[in-house]
Tab-separated table of C-alpha atoms in Angstrom:
chain	number	residue	atom	x	y	z
A	263	MET	CA	0.000	0.000	0.000
A	264	PRO	CA	1.410	3.433	-0.900
A	265	ILE	CA	2.669	5.456	2.066
A	266	GLU	CA	2.863	9.221	1.953
A	267	PHE	CA	5.857	10.868	3.614
A	268	ALA	CA	7.533	14.222	4.076
A	269	LYS	CA	11.232	15.023	4.306
A	270	TYR	CA	12.323	17.526	6.967
A	271	HIS	CA	15.650	18.619	8.380
A	272	GLY	CA	16.871	20.363	11.507
A	273	LEU	CA	20.225	22.008	10.739
A	274	GLY	CA	20.926	19.338	8.125
A	275	ASN	CA	20.017	16.422	10.416
A	276	ASP	CA	17.386	14.997	8.052
A	277	PHE	CA	14.417	12.706	8.561
A	278	ILE	CA	11.599	10.971	6.727
A	279	LEU	CA	8.325	11.789	8.531
A	280	ILE	CA	5.320	9.459	8.295
A	281	ASP	CA	1.739	10.149	9.417
A	282	ASN	CA	1.124	7.090	11.587
A	283	ARG	CA	-1.851	8.419	13.554
A	284	HIS	CA	-4.118	5.555	12.439
A	285	SER	CA	-2.014	2.922	14.213
A	286	SER	CA	-0.048	2.571	17.447
A	287	GLU	CA	2.701	0.631	15.629
A	288	PRO	CA	5.005	1.961	12.878
A	289	VAL	CA	3.775	1.138	9.382
A	290	ILE	CA	7.246	0.104	8.203
A	291	THR	CA	9.870	-2.157	9.758
A	292	PRO	CA	13.374	-1.202	10.910
A	293	GLU	CA	14.745	-3.105	7.916
A	294	GLN	CA	12.607	-1.045	5.547
A	295	ALA	CA	13.774	2.104	7.317
A	296	VAL	CA	17.390	1.177	6.567
A	297	ASP	CA	16.540	0.939	2.851
A	298	LEU	CA	14.651	4.245	2.858
A	299	CYS	CA	17.518	6.059	4.584
A	300	ASP	CA	20.072	4.911	1.988
A	301	ARG	CA	21.262	8.057	0.220
A	302	HIS	CA	21.980	6.288	-3.071
A	303	PHE	CA	19.209	3.686	-3.351
A	304	GLY	CA	16.515	5.208	-1.129
A	305	ILE	CA	15.113	8.585	-0.125
A	306	GLY	CA	18.119	9.364	2.041
A	307	ALA	CA	17.920	10.385	5.713
A	308	ASP	CA	19.454	10.024	9.160
A	309	GLY	CA	16.265	8.330	10.361
A	310	VAL	CA	12.543	7.680	9.916
A	311	ILE	CA	10.140	9.334	12.385
A	312	PHE	CA	6.554	8.235	12.994
A	313	ALA	CA	3.763	10.472	14.331
A	314	LEU	CA	1.650	7.990	16.316
A	315	PRO	CA	-1.441	8.525	18.487
A	316	GLY	CA	-0.792	10.108	21.855
A	317	GLN	CA	-0.836	8.144	25.086
A	318	ASN	CA	-1.139	9.047	28.751
A	319	ASP	CA	-2.688	12.457	28.048
A	320	THR	CA	-0.178	13.448	25.365
A	321	ASP	CA	-1.065	14.817	21.935
A	322	TYR	CA	1.159	12.472	19.935
A	323	THR	CA	3.703	9.692	20.312
A	324	MET	CA	7.101	9.799	18.596
A	325	ARG	CA	9.047	6.772	17.487
A	326	ILE	CA	12.162	6.811	15.351
A	327	PHE	CA	14.258	4.259	13.502
A	328	ASN	CA	17.856	5.276	12.866
A	329	SER	CA	19.526	4.767	9.508
A	330	ASP	CA	21.007	1.498	10.819
A	331	GLY	CA	17.594	0.201	11.953
A	332	SER	CA	18.152	0.765	15.676
A	333	GLU	CA	15.583	2.666	17.724
A	334	PRO	CA	16.793	5.506	19.958
A	335	GLU	CA	14.834	6.842	22.896
A	336	MET	CA	14.542	10.337	21.438
A	337	CYS	CA	16.083	12.777	18.975
A	338	GLY	CA	16.316	16.526	19.583
A	339	ASN	CA	16.473	17.691	15.975
A	340	GLY	CA	13.958	15.016	15.076
A	341	ILE	CA	11.360	16.170	17.579
A	342	ARG	CA	11.553	19.732	16.222
A	343	CYS	CA	10.915	18.295	12.752
A	344	LEU	CA	8.046	16.227	14.148
A	345	ALA	CA	6.460	19.318	15.716
A	346	LYS	CA	6.576	21.138	12.362
A	347	PHE	CA	5.255	18.025	10.585
A	348	ILE	CA	2.326	17.762	13.030
A	349	ALA	CA	1.499	21.441	12.569
A	350	ASP	CA	1.585	20.986	8.785
A	351	LEU	CA	-0.670	17.913	9.033
A	352	GLU	CA	-3.184	19.682	11.239
A	353	GLY	CA	-3.103	22.780	9.072
A	354	SER	CA	-3.890	20.784	5.933
A	355	GLU	CA	-6.964	19.092	7.400
A	356	ILE	CA	-10.511	20.457	7.167
A	357	HIS	CA	-11.822	21.025	10.660
A	358	PRO	CA	-15.479	21.480	11.655
A	359	PRO	CA	-16.624	24.989	12.627
A	360	GLN	CA	-15.327	26.030	16.025
A	361	PRO	CA	-17.024	28.291	18.597
A	362	PRO	CA	-15.693	31.863	18.838
A	363	LEU	CA	-12.397	32.181	20.677
A	364	ALA	CA	-12.393	33.585	24.172
A	365	LYS	CA	-10.713	36.944	24.573
A	366	GLY	CA	-6.975	36.454	24.400
A	367	GLY	CA	-7.331	33.024	22.782
A	368	SER	CA	-5.054	31.778	20.019
A	369	GLU	CA	-6.216	30.812	16.539
A	370	SER	CA	-3.730	27.972	16.188
A	371	LYS	CA	-2.137	25.500	18.525
A	372	THR	CA	1.580	26.101	18.924
A	373	GLU	CA	2.373	23.657	21.715
A	374	TYR	CA	2.404	19.858	21.674
A	375	ARG	CA	2.957	17.286	24.404
A	376	ILE	CA	4.759	14.363	22.770
A	377	HIS	CA	5.309	10.949	24.322
A	378	THR	CA	8.812	9.587	23.623
A	379	GLY	CA	11.054	6.821	24.904
A	380	ALA	CA	12.766	9.510	26.986
A	381	GLY	CA	9.514	10.707	28.590
A	382	VAL	CA	7.071	13.492	27.735
A	383	ILE	CA	8.624	16.291	25.672
A	384	ILE	CA	6.892	19.643	25.162
A	385	THR	CA	7.463	21.517	21.896
A	386	GLU	CA	6.495	25.098	21.115
A	387	LEU	CA	6.318	26.501	17.581
A	388	ARG	CA	7.315	30.155	17.775
A	389	SER	CA	6.140	32.942	15.508
A	390	ASP	CA	9.681	33.430	14.157
A	391	GLY	CA	9.673	29.899	12.728
A	392	GLN	CA	11.937	28.458	15.412
A	393	VAL	CA	10.893	25.508	17.558
A	394	LYS	CA	11.563	25.626	21.296
A	395	VAL	CA	11.688	22.294	23.086
A	396	ASP	CA	11.526	21.580	26.809
A	397	MET	CA	13.963	18.671	26.911
A	398	GLY	CA	13.414	17.898	30.582
A	399	VAL	CA	16.045	17.380	33.275
A	400	PRO	CA	19.398	15.812	32.339
A	401	ARG	CA	20.329	12.583	34.093
A	402	LEU	CA	23.832	12.402	35.475
A	403	LEU	CA	24.226	9.209	37.476
A	404	ALA	CA	26.269	6.514	35.759
A	405	ALA	CA	23.469	3.962	36.029
A	406	GLU	CA	21.062	6.340	34.286
A	407	ILE	CA	23.276	6.937	31.258
A	408	PRO	CA	24.392	4.054	31.401
A	409	THR	CA	28.176	3.878	31.725
A	410	THR	CA	30.704	1.959	33.788
A	411	LEU	CA	33.087	4.940	33.971
A	412	ALA	CA	31.852	5.675	37.510
A	413	ALA	CA	30.029	3.852	40.281
A	414	ALA	CA	26.322	3.345	39.501
A	415	ASP	CA	25.215	6.060	41.945
A	416	ALA	CA	28.029	8.493	41.053
A	417	LYS	CA	28.524	11.015	38.242
A	418	ALA	CA	31.040	10.522	35.439
A	419	ILE	CA	32.433	14.063	35.243
A	420	ASP	CA	35.841	14.730	33.694
A	421	VAL	CA	36.899	11.082	33.926
A	422	PRO	CA	39.528	9.335	31.766
A	423	ILE	CA	38.842	6.773	29.057
A	424	LYS	CA	41.194	5.195	26.532
A	425	VAL	CA	39.886	5.195	22.967
A	426	ALA	CA	41.849	4.825	19.725
A	427	ASP	CA	45.121	4.452	21.641
A	428	LYS	CA	44.621	7.826	23.297
A	429	SER	CA	43.493	8.946	26.745
A	430	TRP	CA	40.466	11.270	26.692
A	431	SER	CA	38.805	13.179	29.501
A	432	VAL	CA	35.025	12.781	29.202
A	433	THR	CA	31.790	13.720	30.935
A	434	CYS	CA	28.708	11.543	30.534
A	435	VAL	CA	25.130	12.833	30.390
A	436	SER	CA	21.780	11.285	29.528
A	437	MET	CA	19.111	13.337	27.795
A	438	GLY	CA	16.959	10.226	27.709
A	439	ASN	CA	19.689	8.792	25.484
A	440	PRO	CA	23.399	8.360	26.325
A	441	HIS	CA	26.046	10.982	25.557
A	442	CYS	CA	29.794	11.110	26.080
A	443	ILE	CA	31.263	14.622	25.824
A	444	THR	CA	34.913	15.543	25.462
A	445	PHE	CA	36.489	18.998	25.077
A	446	VAL	CA	39.176	19.465	22.417
A	447	GLU	CA	41.316	22.322	21.126
A	448	ASP	CA	40.100	22.036	17.522
A	449	VAL	CA	36.998	20.057	16.519
A	450	SER	CA	37.990	20.160	12.846
A	451	ALA	CA	41.098	18.121	13.652
A	452	VAL	CA	39.149	15.177	15.131
A	453	ALA	CA	39.121	12.081	12.877
A	454	LEU	CA	35.433	11.565	13.551
A	455	GLU	CA	34.905	8.608	11.213
A	456	THR	CA	37.719	6.727	12.962
A	457	VAL	CA	37.265	7.750	16.590
A	458	GLY	CA	33.458	7.959	16.652
A	459	PRO	CA	32.707	4.248	16.166
A	460	GLN	CA	35.280	3.312	18.804
A	461	PHE	CA	33.557	5.547	21.349
A	462	GLU	CA	30.092	4.289	20.354
A	463	HIS	CA	30.993	0.629	20.829
A	464	ASN	CA	33.344	1.014	23.809
A	465	LYS	CA	32.608	-1.493	26.564
A	466	ALA	CA	32.171	1.375	29.030
A	467	PHE	CA	28.791	2.077	27.347
A	468	PRO	CA	26.577	-1.026	27.537
A	469	GLN	CA	23.870	0.592	25.367
A	470	ARG	CA	26.443	2.291	23.100
A	471	THR	CA	26.723	6.075	23.124
A	472	ASN	CA	26.535	9.296	21.160
A	473	THR	CA	29.832	11.195	21.295
A	474	GLU	CA	30.267	14.973	21.170
A	475	PHE	CA	33.565	16.739	20.552
A	476	ILE	CA	33.436	20.325	21.820
A	477	GLN	CA	35.662	23.340	21.162
A	478	VAL	CA	35.009	26.274	23.497
A	479	VAL	CA	35.155	29.597	21.642
A	480	ARG	CA	33.673	31.574	24.546
A	481	SER	CA	31.857	30.498	27.674
A	482	ASP	CA	28.585	31.264	25.839
A	483	TYR	CA	29.587	29.890	22.419
A	484	VAL	CA	31.001	26.498	21.468
A	485	LYS	CA	31.637	24.484	18.314
A	486	MET	CA	30.568	20.850	18.192
A	487	ARG	CA	30.963	17.800	15.999
A	488	VAL	CA	29.091	14.613	16.750
A	489	TRP	CA	29.130	10.904	16.111
A	490	GLU	CA	25.564	9.686	16.625
A	491	ARG	CA	24.772	6.234	17.894
A	492	GLY	CA	23.157	4.348	15.027
A	493	ALA	CA	23.583	7.119	12.466
A	494	GLY	CA	27.293	8.018	12.383
A	495	VAL	CA	28.450	11.499	11.399
A	496	THR	CA	25.527	13.922	11.250
A	497	LEU	CA	25.348	17.670	10.666
A	498	ALA	CA	23.583	18.296	13.975
A	499	CYS	CA	22.356	16.566	17.130
A	500	GLY	CA	19.873	18.305	19.404
A	501	THR	CA	20.163	16.045	22.434
A	502	GLY	CA	23.943	16.136	21.955
A	503	ALA	CA	23.988	19.937	22.022
A	504	CYS	CA	21.978	19.877	25.257
A	505	ALA	CA	24.274	17.289	26.810
A	506	ALA	CA	27.329	19.291	25.724
A	507	VAL	CA	26.147	22.434	27.513
A	508	VAL	CA	25.353	20.430	30.655
A	509	ALA	CA	28.849	18.935	30.547
A	510	GLY	CA	30.354	22.362	29.915
A	511	VAL	CA	28.631	23.811	32.967
A	512	LEU	CA	29.674	20.850	35.116
A	513	VAL	CA	33.364	21.259	34.238
A	514	GLY	CA	33.277	25.069	34.395
A	515	LYS	CA	33.719	25.777	30.683
A	516	CYS	CA	30.216	26.960	29.627
A	517	ASP	CA	27.493	29.344	30.724
A	518	ARG	CA	24.029	27.973	31.389
A	519	ALA	CA	22.836	29.750	28.223
A	520	THR	CA	25.190	28.802	25.397
A	521	ALA	CA	24.998	28.806	21.609
A	522	VAL	CA	26.188	25.554	20.055
A	523	GLU	CA	27.557	25.792	16.519
A	524	LEU	CA	27.235	22.546	14.572
A	525	PRO	CA	28.193	21.877	10.939
A	526	GLY	CA	24.528	22.436	9.989
A	527	GLY	CA	23.948	25.632	11.992
A	528	VAL	CA	23.443	26.968	15.515
A	529	LEU	CA	21.226	25.786	18.381
A	530	GLU	CA	20.445	27.917	21.425
A	531	ILE	CA	20.632	25.865	24.621
A	532	GLU	CA	19.656	26.935	28.141
A	533	TRP	CA	20.014	24.881	31.340
A	534	ALA	CA	17.679	26.616	33.784
A	535	GLU	CA	19.270	26.961	37.207
A	536	VAL	CA	16.112	26.807	39.316
A	537	SER	CA	14.113	24.085	37.566
A	538	GLY	CA	17.111	22.201	36.193
A	539	ARG	CA	15.327	21.777	32.860
A	540	ILE	CA	17.030	22.061	29.481
A	541	TYR	CA	15.545	24.192	26.699
A	542	MET	CA	16.627	23.852	23.072
A	543	THR	CA	15.659	26.322	20.358
A	544	GLY	CA	16.367	25.838	16.676
A	545	PRO	CA	14.876	25.539	13.186
A	546	ALA	CA	13.057	22.733	11.401
A	547	GLN	CA	12.225	22.862	7.714
A	548	ARG	CA	10.222	20.799	5.264
A	549	VAL	CA	12.210	19.869	2.158
A	550	PHE	CA	9.721	17.907	0.064
A	551	THR	CA	6.823	15.464	0.197
A	552	GLY	CA	6.309	12.206	-1.678
A	553	CYS	CA	4.726	8.783	-1.806
A	554	MET	CA	6.458	5.420	-1.521
A	555	SER	CA	5.090	2.065	-2.671
A	556	ASP	CA	6.184	-1.570	-2.795
């Protein structure tokens, strides 16, 4: 049966979006997702995202298959794309007449509560076209990440690890998915394709890990390159940018509000001091729509 899709990207981190609201299970398999994500023989993407019915008082449920067929808990750039996709879907549908709005009411919904494998994520579509996401509270205990670089009930902050015959100092953070952050003098000098897989599959990370390499330009501005678990080198990683700022604050290198420059563009990240919640703001853009068939 033909399946309609849309292609979106967040700072070059690109996804195939599928309207899956009629079913609580994805309409394609992880193996099919691998074929669709192939940039030579398929549509080409870093992952396939499904907009499923909401659960537990949420508006929608998000699931995602990476380009290697694995399923991550969440994706920061992906959830911004999903929010735009949902808004486009709702905007294209014919709705029955609505009663007059109360004074001060809004003509369109700009906020969505989305159920993910990392918990409930709240997205807000702003009038300037940016999407602001409440990413929740970062998890710092080794058991929560998970990693064996510290005791289960301790934090892995600025700890050593040997990868690719070199000793690195890393900080580990979970944004609902695992991240390993290391600060370097020059991100452009990192052999990402060589070092990235060795971090991802290191035995210190039983569920594998995303790895962020960070160059501090100023305390409120950093450059980042990322090796994503299950996707490899990508142009941007939203959860990685959040984790990087958390790590930067923990080791005294970053402000709580820091701009993160990735190869695909800039994300604005804020780690609120009182609530402890992380907020990510960045773009999401539709590239094209299409229809796939057997």
